[in-house]
Short mmCIF file of C-alpha atoms and ligand atoms in Angstrom, two decimals:
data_model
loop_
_atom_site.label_atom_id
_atom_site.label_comp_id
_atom_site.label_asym_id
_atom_site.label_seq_id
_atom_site.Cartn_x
_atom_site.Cartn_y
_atom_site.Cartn_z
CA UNK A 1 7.96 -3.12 259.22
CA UNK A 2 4.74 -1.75 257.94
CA UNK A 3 2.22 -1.03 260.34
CA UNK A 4 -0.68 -3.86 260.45
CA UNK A 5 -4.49 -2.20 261.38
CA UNK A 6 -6.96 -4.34 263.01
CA UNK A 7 -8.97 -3.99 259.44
CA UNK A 8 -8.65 -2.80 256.14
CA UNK A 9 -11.23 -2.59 253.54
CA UNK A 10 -9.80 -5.02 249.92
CA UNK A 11 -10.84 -2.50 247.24
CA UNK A 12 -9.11 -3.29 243.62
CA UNK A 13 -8.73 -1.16 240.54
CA UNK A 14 -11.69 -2.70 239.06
CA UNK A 15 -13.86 -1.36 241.64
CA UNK A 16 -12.29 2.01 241.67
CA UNK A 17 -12.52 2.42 237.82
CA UNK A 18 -16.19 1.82 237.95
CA UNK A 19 -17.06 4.60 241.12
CA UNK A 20 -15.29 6.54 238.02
CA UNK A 21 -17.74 5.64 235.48
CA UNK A 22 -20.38 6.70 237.75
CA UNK A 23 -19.43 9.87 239.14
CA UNK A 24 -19.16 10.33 234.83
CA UNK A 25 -22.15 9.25 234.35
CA UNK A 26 -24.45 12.26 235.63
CA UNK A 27 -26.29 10.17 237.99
CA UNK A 28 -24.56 9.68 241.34
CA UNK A 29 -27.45 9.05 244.17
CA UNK A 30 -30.18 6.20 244.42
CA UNK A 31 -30.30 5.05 240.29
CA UNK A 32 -29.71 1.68 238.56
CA UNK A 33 -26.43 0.56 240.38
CA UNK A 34 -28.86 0.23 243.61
CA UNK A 35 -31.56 -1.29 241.97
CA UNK A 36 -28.43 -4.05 240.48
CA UNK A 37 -27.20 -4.62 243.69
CA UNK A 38 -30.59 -5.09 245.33
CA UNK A 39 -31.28 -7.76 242.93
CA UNK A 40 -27.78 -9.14 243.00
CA UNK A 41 -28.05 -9.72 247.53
CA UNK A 42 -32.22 -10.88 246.74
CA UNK A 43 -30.27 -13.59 245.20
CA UNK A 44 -27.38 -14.07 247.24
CA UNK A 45 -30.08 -14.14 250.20
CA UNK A 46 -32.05 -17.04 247.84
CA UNK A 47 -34.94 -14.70 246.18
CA UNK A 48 -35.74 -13.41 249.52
CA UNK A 49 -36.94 -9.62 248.80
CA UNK A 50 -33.71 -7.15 249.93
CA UNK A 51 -33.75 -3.70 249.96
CA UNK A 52 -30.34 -1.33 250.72
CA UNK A 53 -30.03 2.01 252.60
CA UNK A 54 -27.08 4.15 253.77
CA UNK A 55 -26.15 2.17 257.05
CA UNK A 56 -27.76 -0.70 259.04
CA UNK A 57 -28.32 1.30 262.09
CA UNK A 58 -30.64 3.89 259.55
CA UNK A 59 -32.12 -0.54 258.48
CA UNK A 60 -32.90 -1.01 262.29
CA UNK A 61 -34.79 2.19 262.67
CA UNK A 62 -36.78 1.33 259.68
CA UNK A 63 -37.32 -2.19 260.76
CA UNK A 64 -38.31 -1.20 264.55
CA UNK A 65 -41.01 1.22 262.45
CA UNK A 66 -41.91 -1.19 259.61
CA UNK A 67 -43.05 -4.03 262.73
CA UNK A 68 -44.95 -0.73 264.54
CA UNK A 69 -42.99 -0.65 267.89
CA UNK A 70 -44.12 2.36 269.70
CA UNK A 71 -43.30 3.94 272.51
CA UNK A 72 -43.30 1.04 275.78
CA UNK A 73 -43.13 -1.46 273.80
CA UNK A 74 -39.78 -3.83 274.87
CA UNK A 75 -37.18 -5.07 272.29
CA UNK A 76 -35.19 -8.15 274.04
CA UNK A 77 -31.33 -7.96 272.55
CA UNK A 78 -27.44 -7.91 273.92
CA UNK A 79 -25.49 -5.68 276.33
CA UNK A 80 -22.71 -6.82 273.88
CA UNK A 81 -22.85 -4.92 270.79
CA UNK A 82 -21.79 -2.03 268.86
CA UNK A 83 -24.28 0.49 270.90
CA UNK A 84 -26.25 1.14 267.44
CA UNK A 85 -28.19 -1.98 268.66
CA UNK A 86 -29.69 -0.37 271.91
CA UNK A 87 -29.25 3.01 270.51
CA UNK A 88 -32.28 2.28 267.56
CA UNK A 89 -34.80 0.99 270.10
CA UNK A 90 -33.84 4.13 272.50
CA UNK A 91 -34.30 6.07 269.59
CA UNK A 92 -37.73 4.31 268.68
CA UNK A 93 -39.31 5.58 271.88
CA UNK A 94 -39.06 1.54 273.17
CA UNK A 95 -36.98 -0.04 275.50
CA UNK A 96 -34.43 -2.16 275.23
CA UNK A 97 -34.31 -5.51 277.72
CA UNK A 98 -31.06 -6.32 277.75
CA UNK A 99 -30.24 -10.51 278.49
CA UNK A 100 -26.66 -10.95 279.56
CA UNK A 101 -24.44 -13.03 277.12
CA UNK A 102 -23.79 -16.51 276.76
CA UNK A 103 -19.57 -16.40 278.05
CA UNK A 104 -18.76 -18.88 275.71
CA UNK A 105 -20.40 -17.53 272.49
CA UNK A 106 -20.26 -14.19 273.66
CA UNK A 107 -23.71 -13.84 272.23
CA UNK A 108 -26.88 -13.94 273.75
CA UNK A 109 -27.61 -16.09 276.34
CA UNK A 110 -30.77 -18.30 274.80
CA UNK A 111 -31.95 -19.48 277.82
CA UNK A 112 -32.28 -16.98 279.49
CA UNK A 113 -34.87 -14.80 276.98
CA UNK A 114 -37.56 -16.35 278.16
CA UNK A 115 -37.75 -15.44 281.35
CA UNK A 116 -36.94 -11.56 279.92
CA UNK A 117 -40.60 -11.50 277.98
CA UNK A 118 -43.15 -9.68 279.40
CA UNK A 119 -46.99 -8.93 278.01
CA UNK A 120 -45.15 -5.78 276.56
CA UNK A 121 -42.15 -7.54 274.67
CA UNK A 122 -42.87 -7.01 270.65
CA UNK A 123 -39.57 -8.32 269.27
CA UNK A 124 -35.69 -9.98 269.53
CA UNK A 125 -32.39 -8.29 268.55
CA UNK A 126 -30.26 -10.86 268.48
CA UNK A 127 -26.38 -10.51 267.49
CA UNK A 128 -23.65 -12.27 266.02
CA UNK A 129 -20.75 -10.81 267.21
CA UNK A 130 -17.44 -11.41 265.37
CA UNK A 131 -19.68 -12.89 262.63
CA UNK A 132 -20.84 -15.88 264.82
CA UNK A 133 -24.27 -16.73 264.50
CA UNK A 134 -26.73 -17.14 267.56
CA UNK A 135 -28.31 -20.66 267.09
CA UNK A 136 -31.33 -19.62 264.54
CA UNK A 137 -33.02 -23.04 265.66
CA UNK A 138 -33.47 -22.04 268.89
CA UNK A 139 -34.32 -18.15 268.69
CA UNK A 140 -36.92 -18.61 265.76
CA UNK A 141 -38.37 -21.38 267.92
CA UNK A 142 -38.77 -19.23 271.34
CA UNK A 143 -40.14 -16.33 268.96
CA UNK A 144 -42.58 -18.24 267.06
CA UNK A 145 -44.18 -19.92 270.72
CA UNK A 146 -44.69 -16.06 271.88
CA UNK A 147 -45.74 -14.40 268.66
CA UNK A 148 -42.55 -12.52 268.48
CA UNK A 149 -40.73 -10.30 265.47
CA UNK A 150 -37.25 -11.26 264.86
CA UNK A 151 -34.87 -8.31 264.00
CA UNK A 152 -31.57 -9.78 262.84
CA UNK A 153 -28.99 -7.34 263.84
CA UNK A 154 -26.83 -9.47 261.54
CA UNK A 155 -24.85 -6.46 260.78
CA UNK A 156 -21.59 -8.61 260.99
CA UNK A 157 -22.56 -12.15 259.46
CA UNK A 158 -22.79 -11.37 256.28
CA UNK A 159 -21.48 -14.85 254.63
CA UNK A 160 -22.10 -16.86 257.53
CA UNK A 161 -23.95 -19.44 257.93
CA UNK A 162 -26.03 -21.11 260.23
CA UNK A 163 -26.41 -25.40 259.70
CA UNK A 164 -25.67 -24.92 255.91
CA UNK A 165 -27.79 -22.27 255.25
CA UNK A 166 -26.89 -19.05 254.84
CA UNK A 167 -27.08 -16.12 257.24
CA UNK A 168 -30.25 -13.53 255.49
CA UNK A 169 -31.70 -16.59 253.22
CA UNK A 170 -34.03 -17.49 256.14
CA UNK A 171 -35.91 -15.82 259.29
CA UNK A 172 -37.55 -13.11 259.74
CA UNK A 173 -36.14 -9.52 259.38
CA UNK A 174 -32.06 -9.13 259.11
CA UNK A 175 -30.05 -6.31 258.86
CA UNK A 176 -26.11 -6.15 257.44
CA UNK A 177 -24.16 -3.72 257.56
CA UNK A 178 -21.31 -2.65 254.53
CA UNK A 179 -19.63 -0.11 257.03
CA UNK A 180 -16.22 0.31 256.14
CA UNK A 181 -14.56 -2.16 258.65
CA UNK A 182 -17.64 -5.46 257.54
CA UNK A 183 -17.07 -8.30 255.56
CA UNK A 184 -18.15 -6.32 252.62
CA UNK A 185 -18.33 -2.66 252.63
CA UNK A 186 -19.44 0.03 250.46
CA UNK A 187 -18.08 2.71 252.44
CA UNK A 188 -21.17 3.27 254.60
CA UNK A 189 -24.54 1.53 253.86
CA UNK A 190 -26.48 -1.59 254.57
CA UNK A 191 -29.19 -3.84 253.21
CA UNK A 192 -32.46 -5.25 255.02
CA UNK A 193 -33.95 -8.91 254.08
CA UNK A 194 -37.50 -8.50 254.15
CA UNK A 195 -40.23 -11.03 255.30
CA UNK A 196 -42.16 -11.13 252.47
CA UNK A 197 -42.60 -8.70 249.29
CA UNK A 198 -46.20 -7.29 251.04
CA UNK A 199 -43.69 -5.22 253.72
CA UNK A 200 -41.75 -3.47 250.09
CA UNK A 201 -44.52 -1.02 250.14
CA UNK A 202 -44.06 0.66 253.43
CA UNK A 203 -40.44 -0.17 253.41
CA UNK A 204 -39.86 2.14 250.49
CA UNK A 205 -41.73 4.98 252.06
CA UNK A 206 -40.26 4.76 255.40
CA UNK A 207 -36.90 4.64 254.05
CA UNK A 208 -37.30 8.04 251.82
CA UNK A 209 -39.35 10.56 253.27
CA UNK A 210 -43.21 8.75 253.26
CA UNK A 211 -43.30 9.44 249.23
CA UNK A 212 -45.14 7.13 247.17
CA UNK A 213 -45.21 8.15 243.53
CA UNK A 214 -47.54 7.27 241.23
CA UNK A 215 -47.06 6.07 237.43
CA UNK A 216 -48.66 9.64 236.19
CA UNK A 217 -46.01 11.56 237.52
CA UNK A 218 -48.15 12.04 240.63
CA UNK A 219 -47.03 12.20 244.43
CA UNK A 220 -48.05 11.69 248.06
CA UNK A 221 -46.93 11.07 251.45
CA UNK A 222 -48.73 9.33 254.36
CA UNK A 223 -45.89 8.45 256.46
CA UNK A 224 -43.22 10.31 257.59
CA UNK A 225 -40.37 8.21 256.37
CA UNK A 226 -36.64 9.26 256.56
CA UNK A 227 -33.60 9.52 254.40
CA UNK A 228 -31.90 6.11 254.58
CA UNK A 229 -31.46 5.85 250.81
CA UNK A 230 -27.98 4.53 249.55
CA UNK A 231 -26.55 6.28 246.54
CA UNK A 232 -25.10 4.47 243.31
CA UNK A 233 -21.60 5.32 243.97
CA UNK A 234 -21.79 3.01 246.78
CA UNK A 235 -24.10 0.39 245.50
CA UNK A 236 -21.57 -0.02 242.41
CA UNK A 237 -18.64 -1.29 245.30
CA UNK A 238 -21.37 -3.59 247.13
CA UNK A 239 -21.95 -5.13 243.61
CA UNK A 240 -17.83 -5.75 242.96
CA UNK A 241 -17.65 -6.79 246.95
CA UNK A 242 -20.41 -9.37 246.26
CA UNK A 243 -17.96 -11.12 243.65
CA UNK A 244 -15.36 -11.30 246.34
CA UNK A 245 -17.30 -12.17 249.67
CA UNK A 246 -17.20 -15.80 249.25
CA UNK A 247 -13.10 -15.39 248.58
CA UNK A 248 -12.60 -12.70 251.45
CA UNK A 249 -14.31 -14.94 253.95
CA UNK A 250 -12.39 -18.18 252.72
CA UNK A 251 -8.94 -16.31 253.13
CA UNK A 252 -10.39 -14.79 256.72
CA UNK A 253 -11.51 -18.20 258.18
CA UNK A 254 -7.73 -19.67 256.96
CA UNK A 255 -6.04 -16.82 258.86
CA UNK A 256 -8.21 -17.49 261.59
CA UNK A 257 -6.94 -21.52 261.70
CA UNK A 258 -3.53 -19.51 261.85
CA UNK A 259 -4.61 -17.61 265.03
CA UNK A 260 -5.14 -20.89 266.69
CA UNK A 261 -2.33 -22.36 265.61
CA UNK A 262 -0.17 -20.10 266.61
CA UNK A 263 -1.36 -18.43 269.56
CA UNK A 264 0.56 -19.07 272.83
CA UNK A 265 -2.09 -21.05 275.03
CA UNK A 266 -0.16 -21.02 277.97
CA UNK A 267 -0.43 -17.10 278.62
CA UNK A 268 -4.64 -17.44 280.08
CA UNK A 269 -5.95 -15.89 276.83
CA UNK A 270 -9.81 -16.37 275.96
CA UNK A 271 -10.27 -17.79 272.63
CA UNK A 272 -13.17 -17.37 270.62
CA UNK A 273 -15.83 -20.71 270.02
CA UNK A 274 -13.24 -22.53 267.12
CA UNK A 275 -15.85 -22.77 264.92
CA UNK A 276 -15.35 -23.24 260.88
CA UNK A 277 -18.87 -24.19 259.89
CA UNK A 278 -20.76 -21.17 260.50
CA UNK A 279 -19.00 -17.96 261.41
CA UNK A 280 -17.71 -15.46 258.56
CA UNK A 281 -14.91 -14.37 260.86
CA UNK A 282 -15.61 -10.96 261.15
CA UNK A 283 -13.28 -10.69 263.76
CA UNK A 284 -11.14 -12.47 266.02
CA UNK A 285 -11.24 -11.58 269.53
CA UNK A 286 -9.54 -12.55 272.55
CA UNK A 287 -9.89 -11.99 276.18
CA UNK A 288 -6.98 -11.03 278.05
CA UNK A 289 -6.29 -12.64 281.70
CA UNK A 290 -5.68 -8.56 282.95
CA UNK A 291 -5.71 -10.99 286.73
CA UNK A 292 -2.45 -12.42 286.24
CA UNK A 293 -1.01 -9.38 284.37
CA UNK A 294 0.97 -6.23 285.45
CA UNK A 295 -0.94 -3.94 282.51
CA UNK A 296 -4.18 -2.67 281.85
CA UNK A 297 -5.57 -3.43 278.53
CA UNK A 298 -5.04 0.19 277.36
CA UNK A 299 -1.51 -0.54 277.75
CA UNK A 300 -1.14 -3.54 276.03
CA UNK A 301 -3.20 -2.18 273.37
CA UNK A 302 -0.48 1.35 273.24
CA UNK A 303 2.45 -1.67 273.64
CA UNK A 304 1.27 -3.35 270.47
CA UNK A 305 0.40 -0.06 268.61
CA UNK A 306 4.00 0.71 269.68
CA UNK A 307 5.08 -2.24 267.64
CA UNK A 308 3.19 -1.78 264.53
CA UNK A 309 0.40 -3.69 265.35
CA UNK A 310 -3.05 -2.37 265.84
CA UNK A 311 -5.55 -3.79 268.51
CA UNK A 312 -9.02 -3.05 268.36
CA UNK A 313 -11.99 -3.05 271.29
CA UNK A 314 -15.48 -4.37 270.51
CA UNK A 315 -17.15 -3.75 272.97
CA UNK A 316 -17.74 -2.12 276.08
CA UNK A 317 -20.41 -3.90 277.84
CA UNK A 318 -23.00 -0.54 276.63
CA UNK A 319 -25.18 -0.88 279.84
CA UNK A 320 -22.44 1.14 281.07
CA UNK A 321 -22.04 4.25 278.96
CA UNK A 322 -23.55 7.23 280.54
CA UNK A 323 -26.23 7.47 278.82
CA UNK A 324 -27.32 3.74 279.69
CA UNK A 325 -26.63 4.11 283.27
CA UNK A 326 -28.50 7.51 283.58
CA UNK A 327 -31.74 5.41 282.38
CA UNK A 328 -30.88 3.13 285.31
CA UNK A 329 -29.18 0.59 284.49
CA UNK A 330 -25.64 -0.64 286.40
CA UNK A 331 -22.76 -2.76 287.21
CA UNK A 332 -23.83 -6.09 287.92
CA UNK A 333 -27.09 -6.11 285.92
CA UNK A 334 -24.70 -8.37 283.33
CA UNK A 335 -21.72 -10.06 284.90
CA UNK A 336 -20.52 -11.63 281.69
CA UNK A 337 -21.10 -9.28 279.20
CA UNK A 338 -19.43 -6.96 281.80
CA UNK A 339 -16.22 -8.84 282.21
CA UNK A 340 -15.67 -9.66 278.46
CA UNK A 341 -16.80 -6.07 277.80
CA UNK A 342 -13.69 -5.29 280.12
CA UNK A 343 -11.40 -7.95 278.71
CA UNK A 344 -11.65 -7.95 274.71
CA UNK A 345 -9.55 -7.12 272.67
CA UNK A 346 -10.31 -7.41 268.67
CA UNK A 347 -6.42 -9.14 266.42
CA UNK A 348 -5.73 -7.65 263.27
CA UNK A 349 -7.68 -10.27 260.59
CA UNK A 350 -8.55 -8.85 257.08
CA UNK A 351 -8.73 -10.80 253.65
CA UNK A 352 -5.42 -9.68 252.61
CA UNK A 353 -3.09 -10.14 255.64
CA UNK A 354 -0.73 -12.97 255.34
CA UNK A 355 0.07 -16.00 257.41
CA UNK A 356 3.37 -14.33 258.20
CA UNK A 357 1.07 -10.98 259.51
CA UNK A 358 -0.52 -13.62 262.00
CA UNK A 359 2.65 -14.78 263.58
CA UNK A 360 4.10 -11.65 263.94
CA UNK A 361 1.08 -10.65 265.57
CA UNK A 362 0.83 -13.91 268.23
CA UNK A 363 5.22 -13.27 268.76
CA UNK A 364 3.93 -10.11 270.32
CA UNK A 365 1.39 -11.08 272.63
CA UNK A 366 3.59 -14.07 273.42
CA UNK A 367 6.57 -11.25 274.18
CA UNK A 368 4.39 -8.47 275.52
CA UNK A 369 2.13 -10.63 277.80
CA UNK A 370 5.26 -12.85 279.23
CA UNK A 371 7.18 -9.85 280.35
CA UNK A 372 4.59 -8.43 281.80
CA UNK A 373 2.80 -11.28 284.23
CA UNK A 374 2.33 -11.02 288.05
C1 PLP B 1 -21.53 -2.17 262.39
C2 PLP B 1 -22.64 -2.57 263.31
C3 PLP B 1 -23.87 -1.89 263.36
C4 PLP B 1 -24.11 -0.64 262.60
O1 PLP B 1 -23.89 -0.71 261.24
P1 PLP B 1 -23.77 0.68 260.44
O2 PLP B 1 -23.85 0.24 259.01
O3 PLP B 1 -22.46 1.26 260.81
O4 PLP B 1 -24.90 1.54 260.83
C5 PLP B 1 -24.86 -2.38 264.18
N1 PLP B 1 -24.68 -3.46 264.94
C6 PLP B 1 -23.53 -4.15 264.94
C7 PLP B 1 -23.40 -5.37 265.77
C8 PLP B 1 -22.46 -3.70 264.14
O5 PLP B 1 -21.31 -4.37 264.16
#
């Protein structure tokens, strides 16, 4: 049987013959095809002003800049993310307050943020891991009552929704990601909803190299910006993805009703929140009950690989990565983002899997983890 990934990308022929026609074309970086697709995800987003770049980590940088965090400032986010997430704010000379995760949601634990602002906090990170959105009610409320920015890391919701409205339409700043393995990719890249069109200005300059040019054919720089432009080559997949995200999602959320069909709920597993209103299903994770088994999770991640099926882990609870830990922090600071940090495990779920893919995959937890409880 053929080996089933965790994630594919669903690229057709269509999309493929037109990288063609612009690698033909003579003009192959930033050029009309990203100027399409920025208007094409303004109105996806409803009119709100969108600009793209080459990855949404390269959109968070620009975003920490384009609010003016400097160095002490605090940025209030997750433990439990891809490590981009603490990575940008390290990397904008702030610091990141991490507020341990809500065990049900996995997301970030709302009431507790409050208590984590200080005289020095400038902005919220919040995450939607898997593609589930933190309640936007609630966060834009507790933002707005202390004068807060709001950075989206929405780099896996896009197509969700939160109460009917969709994820990037509304809010403050958000950031999505196309990586390869998102919801819709084009290859590497990412786009950032602005607030309003005044922030276009020194979003453009911050995102290539501080230049403003001027009708005449003049030039100048007053920033020093960066190179986070995308290139038409991949803005001409984001605009054939865009067709498709509404379909891709549909056929990932039906899968998902599979998973929970199917899956063995005697065996202790951790389900993700069951909810069909608002999540895109970027993913669908599980937490394994590694108490009442005789196997690590590597090995029941090697076990599975060993039977064509690939298992992926998102994430490590990042508190704890070297790096993280040599700037003080430790075990314990974040008992559940620690423990489903150590538990998750990521099921294969991609638009064109099959029903048949799902079973297979829940007959081999069901055989793997059985065989192998205390
Ligand atoms: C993928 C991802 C990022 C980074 O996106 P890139 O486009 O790869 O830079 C950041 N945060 C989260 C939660 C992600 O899943």
């Amino acid at each position: 049987m053929d080996y089933l990934p965790f994630t594919r990308p669903t690229l057709d022929e269509a999309t493929i013959a037109d990288v063609g026609d612009v690698l033909r074309s003579g003009w192959i970086t930033s050029g009309p095809k990203v100027k399409q697709f920025e208007a094409a995800l303004s109105e996806y987003f409803g009119g709100r002003p969108v600009r793209v770049l080459n990855s949404a980590t390269g959109g968070m940088e620009v975003a920490l800049r384009l609010i003016g965090i400097q160095a002490g400032d605090e940025v209030i986010t997750t433990p439990l993310s891809w490590v981009a997430t603490g990575n940008v704010v390290l990397n904008a000379g702030a610091k990141p307050v991490f507020v341990d995760v809500d065990p049900h949601t996995r997301n970030i634990d709302l009431d507790r943020i409050e208590a984590a602002i200080t005289p020095r906090t400038k902005a919220i990170m919040p995450v939607d891991l898997a593609g589930l959105p933190v309640d936007r009610d609630r966060l834009n409320d507790i933002a707005a009552r202390h004068g807060l920015r709001v950075i989206e890391d929405a780099a896996q919701s896009m197509g969700s929704t939160w109460r009917g409205r969709r994820i990037g339409s509304f809010g403050d700043l958000i950031s999505i990601s196309f990586h390869a393995n998102k919801n819709l990719t084009t290859t590497e890249g990412g786009c950032l909803v602005l607030r309003d069109e005044s922030e276009i200005p020194l979003f453009e300059k911050l995102r290539l190299q501080g230049v403003v040019r001027s009708p005449d054919g003049g030039m100048d720089v007053d920033v020093t910006g960066g190179k986070y432009n995308m290139t038409d080559v991949a803005a001409v997949i984001g605009l054939h993805q865009l067709k498709h995200i509404e379909a891709f999602n549909a056929q990932r959320k039906a899968l998902a009703r599979h998973y929970f069909a199917k899956l063995d709920r005697t065996l202790g597993l951790g389900l993700p929140v069951e909810d069909f209103e608002n999540s895109n299903w970027h993913m669908f994770q599980l937490t394994l009950p590694l108490d009442s088994l005789r196997i690590s999770r590597g090995e029941f991640i090697q076990i599975m690989h060993a039977r064509g099926i690939g298992i992926g882990v998102h994430y490590p609870a990042m508190h704890l990565f070297t790096l993280y830990r040599g700037l003080g922090w430790k075990e314990g600071d974040y008992p559940h983002a620690e423990k489903i940090g150590r538990e998750t495990v990521t099921l294969p779920l991609f638009p064109r899997m099959s029903e048949a893919d799902v079973e297979r995959v829940c007959q081999n937890i069901h055989e793997v983890l059985s065989a192998n409880m205390r």
